[in-house]
Amino acid sequence: MLIRKATAEDIATIRKLEHETETAAHWGEREYDALFAAEAPRRIVLVAAEEAGTQIVGFVIARCAEDEWEIENVVVAPDQRRRGLGSALVRELVQEARRSVAASVLLEVRESNAAACRLYEKIGFNQIGRRPDYYRNPPEDALLLRISISVR
Ligand SMILES: CC(C)(COP(=O)(O)OP(=O)(O)OC[C@H]1O[C@@H](n2cnc3c(N)ncnc32)[C@H](O)[C@@H]1OP(=O)(O)O)[C@@H](O)C(=O)NCCC(=O)NCCS
């Protein structure tokens, strides 16, 4: 399995994966179009594919502030789950944050999203807070998770 940085050509597939995934964070077309715009906030988008040139089957998007990165979305295609892809994407993202000398990676997750909560916990994220009624449709608390990363 190959994990690589996304290019503008990957956006259509990323959007399709996101649209088909109820528990994903949902963005509008403008937000996706802005991902690679010069004036856009700094973000990193990693994608997973079987090998170079094949269909993307997962992605992770994070916003990169100097000190702290925030995972905004992570999705693996339903027929490709439980193969370690989600973990591989998030681990590589954390590695990139470490390389950029960020101190931590943050994220919010629905409390009921057991698959994602378990994945993050296995990677080493810890709960540092809760945002009551953060989500809509249906309303639910968000758990705020963070992993501290040492600078090498
Ligand atoms: C969350 C998601 C990205 C995980 O992707 P994945 O490729 O299946 O994850 P992995 O195979 O790396 O799983 C890693 C670990 O997470 C846990 N996990 C993953 N899916 C799980 C599930 N359905 N139920 C319970 N635990 C699960 C397991 O501990 C798993 O390790 P194991 O397979 O050795 O038991 C995927 O389920 C997904 O795309 N969900 C919809 C989008 C979403 O909710 N994103 C999170 C937004 S915050």
XYZ file of C-alpha atoms and ligand atoms in Angstrom:
200
model
C 0.000 0.000 0.000
C 1.267 3.415 -0.956
C 0.780 6.578 1.127
C 1.586 9.784 -0.762
C 0.790 13.488 -0.790
C -2.365 14.320 -2.743
C -2.376 16.458 -5.860
C -5.205 18.568 -7.282
C -6.106 15.594 -9.556
C -7.037 13.548 -6.470
C -9.705 15.973 -5.244
C -12.611 14.425 -7.174
C -11.952 10.987 -5.667
C -11.423 12.440 -2.193
C -14.780 14.236 -2.469
C -16.497 11.045 -3.630
C -15.107 9.057 -0.684
C -16.177 11.811 1.707
C -19.713 12.071 0.245
C -20.237 8.344 0.579
C -19.181 8.354 4.254
C -21.799 9.443 6.766
C -19.402 9.891 9.690
C -16.855 11.909 7.700
C -16.581 15.675 8.101
C -18.484 17.178 5.154
C -17.001 20.042 3.171
C -18.426 22.098 0.342
C -16.960 22.280 -3.145
C -15.309 25.647 -2.385
C -13.357 24.236 0.550
C -11.990 21.443 -1.604
C -11.171 23.788 -4.469
C -9.260 26.000 -2.013
C -7.088 23.141 -0.755
C -4.360 23.798 -3.274
C -4.836 27.538 -3.654
C -1.747 29.626 -2.959
C -3.472 31.868 -0.395
C -5.191 28.974 1.456
C -4.275 28.091 5.057
C -1.504 25.536 5.123
C -2.852 22.002 4.959
C -1.532 18.549 4.244
C -3.524 15.908 2.355
C -2.250 12.328 2.275
C -3.882 9.601 0.205
C -3.635 5.810 0.198
C -3.635 3.685 -2.950
C -2.772 0.054 -3.721
C 0.194 1.191 -5.760
C 1.280 4.175 -7.840
C -1.329 5.052 -10.483
C -4.196 3.066 -8.930
C -7.459 4.301 -7.397
C -7.268 6.185 -4.096
C -8.960 4.231 -1.293
C -8.402 6.569 1.655
C -7.287 10.021 2.675
C -6.432 12.227 5.648
C -6.560 16.043 5.697
C -4.928 18.178 8.377
C -4.474 21.862 8.984
C -0.886 22.738 9.835
C -0.239 25.576 12.253
C 3.379 26.056 13.255
C 3.095 24.372 16.610
C 0.002 22.253 16.369
C -1.600 20.299 13.536
C -5.304 19.434 13.452
C -6.734 16.409 11.661
C -9.869 17.604 9.877
C -10.945 14.429 8.112
C -9.910 10.820 7.629
C -11.777 8.297 5.496
C -11.075 4.798 4.196
C -13.346 3.240 1.529
C -15.806 0.807 3.187
C -14.502 -2.251 1.306
C -10.908 -1.456 2.332
C -11.401 -1.024 6.080
C -9.690 -3.101 8.807
C -6.605 -3.535 6.654
C -4.516 -1.000 8.541
C -4.993 1.821 6.032
C -6.565 4.352 8.403
C -3.744 3.727 10.886
C -1.110 4.038 8.169
C -2.536 7.389 7.019
C -2.734 8.839 10.540
C 0.722 7.523 11.518
C 2.269 9.077 8.412
C 0.489 12.356 9.182
C 1.940 12.320 12.702
C 5.383 11.620 11.227
C 5.020 14.604 8.891
C 4.022 16.798 11.852
C 7.082 15.554 13.741
C 9.316 16.340 10.762
C 7.883 19.866 10.618
C 8.689 20.291 14.356
C 5.055 20.700 15.410
C 4.582 19.829 19.080
C 1.243 18.031 18.833
C -1.588 16.802 16.615
C -5.199 17.426 17.646
C -8.588 16.230 16.465
C -12.276 16.047 17.353
C -14.284 12.871 17.029
C -17.881 11.878 17.707
C -18.059 9.997 20.950
C -20.054 7.214 19.275
C -17.481 6.686 16.504
C -15.964 3.598 18.082
C -13.830 2.671 15.049
C -12.141 6.063 14.885
C -11.787 6.383 18.693
C -10.107 2.976 18.877
C -7.782 3.774 15.979
C -6.644 7.056 17.540
C -6.221 5.456 20.953
C -4.014 2.699 19.457
C -1.817 5.303 17.798
C -1.335 7.124 21.106
C -3.879 9.966 21.122
C -5.225 10.905 24.558
C -8.503 12.580 25.417
C -7.862 16.134 26.622
C -11.384 17.509 26.566
C -14.998 17.267 25.481
C -17.081 19.702 23.460
C -20.728 19.325 24.499
C -23.178 19.166 21.564
C -20.418 19.999 19.106
C -22.004 17.957 16.310
C -25.417 18.299 14.634
C -27.607 15.743 12.862
C -27.602 13.965 15.228
C -26.418 16.192 18.109
C -23.513 14.675 19.974
C -20.501 15.603 22.066
C -17.074 15.718 20.445
C -14.107 14.213 22.207
C -10.988 16.320 21.836
C -7.927 14.115 21.373
C -4.267 15.018 21.173
C -0.944 13.315 20.657
C 2.216 15.049 21.806
C 5.163 14.518 19.542
C 8.770 14.963 20.445
C 10.947 17.083 18.230
C 14.006 15.271 16.904
C -12.146 5.274 11.084
C -11.576 4.663 9.788
C -10.792 5.725 9.035
C -10.629 3.499 10.169
O -9.986 3.051 8.988
P -9.411 1.548 8.861
O -8.516 1.497 7.692
O -10.520 0.581 8.906
O -8.581 1.427 10.214
P -7.465 0.343 10.576
O -7.639 -0.900 9.747
O -6.150 1.000 10.538
O -7.873 0.012 12.074
C -7.026 0.328 13.171
C -7.688 -0.083 14.453
O -8.821 0.745 14.707
C -9.846 -0.068 15.328
N -10.999 -0.199 14.426
C -11.060 0.105 13.107
N -12.313 -0.123 12.651
C -13.020 -0.587 13.709
C -14.364 -0.988 13.877
N -15.243 -0.989 12.850
N -14.769 -1.374 15.112
C -13.914 -1.394 16.169
N -12.606 -1.039 16.060
C -12.182 -0.632 14.853
C -9.247 -1.426 15.574
O -8.637 -1.416 16.838
C -8.211 -1.485 14.459
O -7.179 -2.385 14.725
P -7.397 -3.974 14.387
O -7.949 -4.068 13.008
O -6.014 -4.515 14.522
O -8.343 -4.469 15.427
C -12.713 4.076 8.919
O -13.522 3.221 9.716
C -13.577 5.124 8.254
O -13.283 5.587 7.162
N -14.687 5.490 8.924
C -15.602 6.477 8.365
C -15.025 7.896 8.429
C -14.788 8.350 9.856
O -15.583 8.116 10.760
N -13.663 9.040 10.056
C -13.251 9.548 11.340
C -13.657 10.963 11.495
S -12.997 11.617 13.028
